[in-house]
CSV table of C-alpha atoms in Angstrom, one decimal:
chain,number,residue,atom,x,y,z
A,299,UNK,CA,-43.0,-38.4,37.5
A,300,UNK,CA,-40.6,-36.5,39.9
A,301,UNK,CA,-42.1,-36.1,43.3
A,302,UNK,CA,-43.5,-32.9,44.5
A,303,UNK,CA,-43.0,-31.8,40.8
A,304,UNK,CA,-45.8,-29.9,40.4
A,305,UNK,CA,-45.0,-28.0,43.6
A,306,UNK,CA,-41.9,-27.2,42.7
A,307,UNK,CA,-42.8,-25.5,39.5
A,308,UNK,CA,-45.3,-23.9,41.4
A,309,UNK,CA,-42.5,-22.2,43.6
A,310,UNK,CA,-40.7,-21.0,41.0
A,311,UNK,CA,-44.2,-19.1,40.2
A,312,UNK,CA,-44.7,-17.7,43.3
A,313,UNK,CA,-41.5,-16.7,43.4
A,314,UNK,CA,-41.5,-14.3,40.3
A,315,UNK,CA,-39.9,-16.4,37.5
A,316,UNK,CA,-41.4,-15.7,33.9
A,317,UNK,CA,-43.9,-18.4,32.1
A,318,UNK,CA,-40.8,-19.1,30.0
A,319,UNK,CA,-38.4,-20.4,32.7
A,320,UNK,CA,-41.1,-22.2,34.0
A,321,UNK,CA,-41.4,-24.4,31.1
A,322,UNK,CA,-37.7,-24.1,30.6
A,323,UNK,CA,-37.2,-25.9,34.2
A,324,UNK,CA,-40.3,-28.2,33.5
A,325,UNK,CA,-38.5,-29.4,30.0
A,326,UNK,CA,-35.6,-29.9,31.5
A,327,UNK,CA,-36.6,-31.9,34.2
A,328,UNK,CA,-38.3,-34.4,31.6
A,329,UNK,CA,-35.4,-35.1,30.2
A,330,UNK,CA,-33.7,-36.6,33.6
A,331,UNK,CA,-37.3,-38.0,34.3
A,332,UNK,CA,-36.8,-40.0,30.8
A,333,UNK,CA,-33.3,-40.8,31.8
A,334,UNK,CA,-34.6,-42.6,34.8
A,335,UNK,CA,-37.5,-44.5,33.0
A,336,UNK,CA,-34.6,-45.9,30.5
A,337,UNK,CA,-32.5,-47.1,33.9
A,338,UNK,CA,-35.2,-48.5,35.3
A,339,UNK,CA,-33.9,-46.3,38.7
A,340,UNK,CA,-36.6,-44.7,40.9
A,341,UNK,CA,-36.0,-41.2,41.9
A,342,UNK,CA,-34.7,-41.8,45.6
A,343,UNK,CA,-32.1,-44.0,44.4
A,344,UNK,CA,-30.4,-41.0,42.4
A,345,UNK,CA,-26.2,-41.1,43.8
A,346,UNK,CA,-23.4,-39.3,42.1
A,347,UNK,CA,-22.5,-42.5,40.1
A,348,UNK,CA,-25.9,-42.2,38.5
A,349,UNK,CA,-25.5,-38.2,37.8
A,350,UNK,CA,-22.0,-39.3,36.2
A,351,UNK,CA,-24.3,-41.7,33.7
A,352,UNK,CA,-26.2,-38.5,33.5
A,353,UNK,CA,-23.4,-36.6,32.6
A,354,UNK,CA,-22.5,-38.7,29.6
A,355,UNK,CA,-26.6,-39.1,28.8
A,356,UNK,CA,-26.8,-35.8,28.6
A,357,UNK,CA,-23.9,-35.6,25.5
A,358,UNK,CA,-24.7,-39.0,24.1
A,359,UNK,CA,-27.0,-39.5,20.9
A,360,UNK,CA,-29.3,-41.7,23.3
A,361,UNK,CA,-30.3,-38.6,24.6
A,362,UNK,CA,-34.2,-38.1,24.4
A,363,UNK,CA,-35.5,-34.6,23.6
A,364,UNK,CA,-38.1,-33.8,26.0
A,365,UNK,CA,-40.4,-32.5,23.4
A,366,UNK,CA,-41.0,-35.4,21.1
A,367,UNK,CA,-38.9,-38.0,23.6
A,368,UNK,CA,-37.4,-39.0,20.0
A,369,UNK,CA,-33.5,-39.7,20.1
A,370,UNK,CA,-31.6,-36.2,19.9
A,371,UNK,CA,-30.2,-35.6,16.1
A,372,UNK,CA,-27.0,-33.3,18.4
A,373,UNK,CA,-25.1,-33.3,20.9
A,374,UNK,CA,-25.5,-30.7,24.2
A,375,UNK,CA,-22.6,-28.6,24.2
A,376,UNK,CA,-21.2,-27.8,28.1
A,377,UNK,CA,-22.8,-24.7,28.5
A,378,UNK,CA,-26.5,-26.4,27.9
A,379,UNK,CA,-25.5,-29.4,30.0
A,380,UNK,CA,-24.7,-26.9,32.5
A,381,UNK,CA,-27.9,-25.5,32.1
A,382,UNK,CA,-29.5,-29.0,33.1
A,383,UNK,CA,-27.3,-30.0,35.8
A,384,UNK,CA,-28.5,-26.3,37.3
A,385,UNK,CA,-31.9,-27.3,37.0
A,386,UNK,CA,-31.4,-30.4,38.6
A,387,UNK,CA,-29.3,-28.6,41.8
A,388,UNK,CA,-32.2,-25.9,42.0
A,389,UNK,CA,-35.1,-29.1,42.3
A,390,UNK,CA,-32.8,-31.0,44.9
A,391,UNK,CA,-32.6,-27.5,46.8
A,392,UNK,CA,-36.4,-27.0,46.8
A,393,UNK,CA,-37.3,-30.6,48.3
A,394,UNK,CA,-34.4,-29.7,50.8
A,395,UNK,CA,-35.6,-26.7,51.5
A,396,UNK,CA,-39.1,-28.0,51.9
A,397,UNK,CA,-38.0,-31.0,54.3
A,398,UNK,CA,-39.3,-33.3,51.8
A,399,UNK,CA,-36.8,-36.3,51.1
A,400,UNK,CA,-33.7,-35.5,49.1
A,401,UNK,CA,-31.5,-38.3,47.6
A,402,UNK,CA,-28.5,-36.2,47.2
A,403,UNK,CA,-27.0,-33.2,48.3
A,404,UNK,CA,-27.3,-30.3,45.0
A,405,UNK,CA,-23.4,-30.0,45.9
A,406,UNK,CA,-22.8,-33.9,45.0
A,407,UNK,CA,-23.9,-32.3,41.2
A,408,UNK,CA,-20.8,-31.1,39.7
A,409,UNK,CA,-21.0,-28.9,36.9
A,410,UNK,CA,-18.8,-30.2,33.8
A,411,UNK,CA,-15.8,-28.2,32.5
A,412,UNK,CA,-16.6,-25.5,29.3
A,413,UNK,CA,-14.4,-24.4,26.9
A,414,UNK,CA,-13.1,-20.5,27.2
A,415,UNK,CA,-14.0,-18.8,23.7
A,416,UNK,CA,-12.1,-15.8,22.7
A,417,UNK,CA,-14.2,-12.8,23.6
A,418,UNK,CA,-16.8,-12.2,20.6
A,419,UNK,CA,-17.0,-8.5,21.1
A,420,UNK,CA,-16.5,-6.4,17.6
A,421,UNK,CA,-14.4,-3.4,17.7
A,422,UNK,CA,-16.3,0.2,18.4
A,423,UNK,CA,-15.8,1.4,15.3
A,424,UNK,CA,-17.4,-2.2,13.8
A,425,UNK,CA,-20.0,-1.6,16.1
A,426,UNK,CA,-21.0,1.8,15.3
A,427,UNK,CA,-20.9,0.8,11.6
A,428,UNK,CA,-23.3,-1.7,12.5
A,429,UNK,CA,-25.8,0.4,14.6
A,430,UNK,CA,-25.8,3.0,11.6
A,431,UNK,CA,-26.6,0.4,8.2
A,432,UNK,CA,-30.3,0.5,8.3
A,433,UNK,CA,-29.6,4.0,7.1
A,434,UNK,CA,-28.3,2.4,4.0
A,435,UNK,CA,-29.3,-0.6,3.8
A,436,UNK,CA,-32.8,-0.4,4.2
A,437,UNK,CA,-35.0,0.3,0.9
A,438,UNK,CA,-38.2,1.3,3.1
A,439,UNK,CA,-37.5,4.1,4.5
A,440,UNK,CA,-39.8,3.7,7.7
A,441,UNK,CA,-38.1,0.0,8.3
A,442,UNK,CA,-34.6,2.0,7.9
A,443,UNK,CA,-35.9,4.5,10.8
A,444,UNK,CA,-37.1,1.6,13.0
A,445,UNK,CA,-34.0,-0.7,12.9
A,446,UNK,CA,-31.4,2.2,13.6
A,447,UNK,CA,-33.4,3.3,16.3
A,448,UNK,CA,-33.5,-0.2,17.4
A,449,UNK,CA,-29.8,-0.8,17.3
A,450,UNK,CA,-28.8,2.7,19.3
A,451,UNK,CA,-31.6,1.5,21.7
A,452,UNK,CA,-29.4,-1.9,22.3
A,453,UNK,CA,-26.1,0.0,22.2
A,454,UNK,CA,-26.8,3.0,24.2
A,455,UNK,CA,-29.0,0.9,27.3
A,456,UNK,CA,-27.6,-2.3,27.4
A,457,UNK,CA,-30.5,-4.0,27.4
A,458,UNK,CA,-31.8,-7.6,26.7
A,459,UNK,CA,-33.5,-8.1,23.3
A,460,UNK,CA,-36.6,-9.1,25.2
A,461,UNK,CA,-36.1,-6.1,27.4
A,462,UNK,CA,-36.8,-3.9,24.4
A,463,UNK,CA,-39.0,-6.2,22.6
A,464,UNK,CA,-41.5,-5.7,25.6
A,465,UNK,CA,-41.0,-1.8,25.5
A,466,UNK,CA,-44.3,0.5,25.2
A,467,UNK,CA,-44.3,3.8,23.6
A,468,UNK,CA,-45.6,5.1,27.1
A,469,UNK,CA,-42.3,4.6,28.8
A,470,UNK,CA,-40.3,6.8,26.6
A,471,UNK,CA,-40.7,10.2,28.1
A,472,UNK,CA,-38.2,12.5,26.9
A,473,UNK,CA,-35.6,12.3,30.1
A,474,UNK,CA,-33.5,9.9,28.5
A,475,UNK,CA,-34.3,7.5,31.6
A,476,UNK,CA,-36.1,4.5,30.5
A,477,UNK,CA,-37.4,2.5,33.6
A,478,UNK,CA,-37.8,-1.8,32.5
A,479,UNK,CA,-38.8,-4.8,34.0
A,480,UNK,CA,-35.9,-7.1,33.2
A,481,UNK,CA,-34.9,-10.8,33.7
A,482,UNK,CA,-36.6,-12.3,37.2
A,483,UNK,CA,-38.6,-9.4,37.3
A,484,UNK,CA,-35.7,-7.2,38.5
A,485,UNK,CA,-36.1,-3.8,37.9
A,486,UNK,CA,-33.9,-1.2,36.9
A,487,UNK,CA,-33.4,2.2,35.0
A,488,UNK,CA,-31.8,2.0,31.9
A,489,UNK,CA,-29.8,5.3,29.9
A,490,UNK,CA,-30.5,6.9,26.1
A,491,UNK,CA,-27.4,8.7,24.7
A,492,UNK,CA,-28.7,11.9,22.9
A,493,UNK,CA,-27.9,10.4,19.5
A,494,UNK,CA,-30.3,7.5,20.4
A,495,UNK,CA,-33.1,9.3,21.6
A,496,UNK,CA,-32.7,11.2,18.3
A,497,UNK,CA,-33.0,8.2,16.7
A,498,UNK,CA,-36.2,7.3,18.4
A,499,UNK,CA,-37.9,10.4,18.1
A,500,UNK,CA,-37.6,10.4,14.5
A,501,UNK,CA,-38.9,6.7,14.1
A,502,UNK,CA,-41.9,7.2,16.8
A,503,UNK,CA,-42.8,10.8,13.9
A,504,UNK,CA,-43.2,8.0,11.3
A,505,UNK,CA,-45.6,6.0,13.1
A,506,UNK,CA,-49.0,6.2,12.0
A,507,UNK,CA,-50.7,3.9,14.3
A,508,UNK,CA,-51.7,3.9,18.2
A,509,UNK,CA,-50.2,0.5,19.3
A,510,UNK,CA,-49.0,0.9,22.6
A,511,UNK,CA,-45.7,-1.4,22.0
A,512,UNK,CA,-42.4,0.5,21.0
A,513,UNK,CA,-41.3,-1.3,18.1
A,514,UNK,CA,-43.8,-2.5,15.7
A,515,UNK,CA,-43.8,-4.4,12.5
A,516,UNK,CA,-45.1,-2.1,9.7
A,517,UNK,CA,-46.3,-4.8,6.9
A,518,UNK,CA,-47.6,-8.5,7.0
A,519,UNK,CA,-50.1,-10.7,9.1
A,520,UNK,CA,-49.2,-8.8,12.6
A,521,UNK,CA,-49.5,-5.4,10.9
A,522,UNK,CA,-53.4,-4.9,11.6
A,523,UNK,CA,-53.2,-6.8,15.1
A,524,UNK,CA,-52.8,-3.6,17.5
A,525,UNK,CA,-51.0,-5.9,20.4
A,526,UNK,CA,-48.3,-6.1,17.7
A,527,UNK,CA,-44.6,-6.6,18.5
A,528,UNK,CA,-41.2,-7.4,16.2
A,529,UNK,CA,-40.2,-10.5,16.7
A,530,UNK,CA,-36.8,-11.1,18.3
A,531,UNK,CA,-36.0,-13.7,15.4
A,532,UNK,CA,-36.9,-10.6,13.2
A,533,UNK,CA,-34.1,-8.4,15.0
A,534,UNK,CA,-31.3,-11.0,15.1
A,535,UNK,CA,-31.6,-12.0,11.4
A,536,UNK,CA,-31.4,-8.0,10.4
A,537,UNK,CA,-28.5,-8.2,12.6
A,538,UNK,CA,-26.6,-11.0,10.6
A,539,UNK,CA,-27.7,-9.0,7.8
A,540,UNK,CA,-26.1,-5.9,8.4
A,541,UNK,CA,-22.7,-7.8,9.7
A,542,UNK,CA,-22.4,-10.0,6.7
A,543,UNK,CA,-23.0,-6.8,3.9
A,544,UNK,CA,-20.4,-4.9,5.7
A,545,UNK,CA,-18.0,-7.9,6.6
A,546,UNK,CA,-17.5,-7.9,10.2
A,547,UNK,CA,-16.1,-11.0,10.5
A,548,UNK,CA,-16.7,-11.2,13.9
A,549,UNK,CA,-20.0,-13.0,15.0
A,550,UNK,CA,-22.3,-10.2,16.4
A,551,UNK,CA,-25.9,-10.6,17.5
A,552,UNK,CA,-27.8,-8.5,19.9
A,553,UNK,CA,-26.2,-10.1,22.9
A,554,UNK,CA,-23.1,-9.0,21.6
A,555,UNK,CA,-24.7,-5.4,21.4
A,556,UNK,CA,-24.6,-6.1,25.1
A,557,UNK,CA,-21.6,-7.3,25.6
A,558,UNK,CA,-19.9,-4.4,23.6
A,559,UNK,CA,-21.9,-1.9,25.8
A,560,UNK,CA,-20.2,-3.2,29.0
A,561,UNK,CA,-16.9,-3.5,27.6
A,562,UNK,CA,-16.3,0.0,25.8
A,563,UNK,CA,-18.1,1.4,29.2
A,564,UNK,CA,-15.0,-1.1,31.3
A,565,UNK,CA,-12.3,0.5,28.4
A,566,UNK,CA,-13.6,4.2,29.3
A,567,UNK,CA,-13.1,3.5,33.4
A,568,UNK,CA,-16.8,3.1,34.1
A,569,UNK,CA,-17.2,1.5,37.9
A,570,UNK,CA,-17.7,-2.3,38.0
A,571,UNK,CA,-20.3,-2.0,40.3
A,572,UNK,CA,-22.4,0.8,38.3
A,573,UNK,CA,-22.3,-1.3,35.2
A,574,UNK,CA,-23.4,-4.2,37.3
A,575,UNK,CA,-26.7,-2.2,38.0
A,576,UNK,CA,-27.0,-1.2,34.1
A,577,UNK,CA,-27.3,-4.5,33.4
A,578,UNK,CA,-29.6,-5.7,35.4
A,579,UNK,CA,-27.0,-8.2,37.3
A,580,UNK,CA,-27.6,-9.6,40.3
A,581,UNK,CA,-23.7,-10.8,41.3
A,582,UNK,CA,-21.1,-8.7,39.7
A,583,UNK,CA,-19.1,-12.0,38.9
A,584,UNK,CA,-21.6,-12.4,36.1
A,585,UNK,CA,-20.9,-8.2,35.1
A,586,UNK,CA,-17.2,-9.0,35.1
A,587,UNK,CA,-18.0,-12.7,32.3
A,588,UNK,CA,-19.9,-9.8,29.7
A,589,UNK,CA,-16.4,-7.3,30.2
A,590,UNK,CA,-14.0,-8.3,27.4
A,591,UNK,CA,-11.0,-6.3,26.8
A,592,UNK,CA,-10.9,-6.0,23.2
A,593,UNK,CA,-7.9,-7.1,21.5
A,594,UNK,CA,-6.7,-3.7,20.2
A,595,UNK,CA,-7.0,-2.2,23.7
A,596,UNK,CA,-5.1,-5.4,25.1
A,597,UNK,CA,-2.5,-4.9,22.6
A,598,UNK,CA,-2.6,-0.9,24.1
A,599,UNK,CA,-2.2,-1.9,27.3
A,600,UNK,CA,0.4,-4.3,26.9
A,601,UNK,CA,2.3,-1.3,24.8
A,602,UNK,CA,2.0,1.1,27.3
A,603,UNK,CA,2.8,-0.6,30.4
A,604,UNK,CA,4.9,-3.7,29.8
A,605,UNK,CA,8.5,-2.6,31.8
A,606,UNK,CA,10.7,-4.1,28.9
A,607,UNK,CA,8.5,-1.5,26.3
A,608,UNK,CA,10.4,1.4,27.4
A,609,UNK,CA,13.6,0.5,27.4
């Protein structure tokens, strides 16, 4: 066991993070404390040579899932070992910051280097095409008005998936100004565009029920159950759905929803700093990682201002 453990996932409590990162931090943390068991290294004799054995640990097959401590059947990519490595920073921080004794500076744990993808952002007119299927692809007619109303939702707010998963019926109010309690408990208004809250109002007519959540499932198990809510599995595989029948070949989820909303706002002039508070950011470095110039607009740019163009 880690010292002062238990503390320290009790800060993280206290301090506002969700249940989820809690266990998250808590999972994560069993995984070094695993690490150390197979060493045979106590926790104050952590060093950075150690947190380099970690390092490779961390993206070997030895690795033990913290779950079922049974050896991992893949390999952590960089972003998720990054993810760890955090974790690990963020406990050797606490006992700092609680004068309890620390082994290692959090600055002695380097991150590891990730790979820079190509922006997976689908073009606005792929993107529209994909908010508007569950108007034909939809057989029910109720699920069709749900899901479209779902997708303009995504697209016109910005929003998280578990930002509108949590939505209630009681915060839609007609002004086109949806108030949310987002990720750390931050919160922010968020924007309908006309067409959505169309959308919306015509899926909230077809509703027969008084569930207080926005988005409900309208058939199986959870149907009766009147604390209901659509699954965010259920959303992201309708998602893939829609992409696939119409062939955007470009991977698109609801994050990417997200993504697309900052970057066609970025392509239109929208402020940096105002799309920062749309998203619920808290440094605008992170804003500026979800802008993606899209590669037609790139190729615009490039045509319009390159000095050997206009010659």
């Amino acid at each position: 066991m880690l010292p002062y453990l238990d503390d320290f996932l009790l800060n993280l409590q206290t301090n506002g993070y969700s249940a989820r990162t809690v266990y998250n931090y808590e999972r994560d943390l069993k995984v070094l404390t695993d690490f150390l068991d197979q060493c045979g290294v106590p926790f104050d004799k952590i060093d950075k040579r150690l947190v380099a054995h970690y390092k490779a640990y961390l993206v070997s097959r030895d690795r033990r899932t913290a779950v079922t401590c049974q050896p991992a059947s893949d390999r952590l990519n960089a972003r998720s070992v990054n993810r760890m490595l955090s974790v690990l920073r963020s406990y050797l921080r606490y006992l700092i910051d609680m004068d309890h004794p620390c082994p290692l500076s959090p600055d002695a744990v380097k991150l590891v280097k990730t790979d820079k993808k190509h922006p997976q952002v689908a073009e606005l007119d792929d993107l529209v095409r994909l908010i508007e299927a569950p108007s034909t692809l939809e057989s029910n007619p109720n699920v069709a008005l749900r899901n479209r109303a779902i997708l303009e939702v995504l697209f016109a707010t910005g929003m998280r998936i578990s930002e509108l998963r949590s939505l209630n019926r009681s915060q839609i109010d007609g002004s086109g100004r949806v108030f949310i309690t987002g990720k750390g408990r931050k919160q922010r208004f968020v924007y309908l565009t006309p067409r959505a809250t169309e959308h919306l109002e015509a899926y909230l007519l077809a509703r027969k029920d008084n569930s207080p959540a926005l988005f409900v499932p309208f058939a199986g198990r959870n149907a009766a159950n009147p604390r209901r809510r659509l699954s965010t599995n259920y959303i992201q595989e309708r998602i893939k759905r829609y992409r696939e029948k119409l062939r955007i070949n470009i991977p698109t989820s609801a994050h990417s929803l997200r993504h697309g909303f900052a970057t066609y706002l970025a392509e239109q002039g929208a402020n940096p700093a105002a799309i920062q508070i749309l998203l619920g950011h808290e440094s605008l470095n992170t804003t500026t990682r979800y802008v993606h110039a899209s590669d037609r607009y790139a190729e615009e740019t490039h045509r319009r201002f390159h000095p050997l163009n206009k010659a």
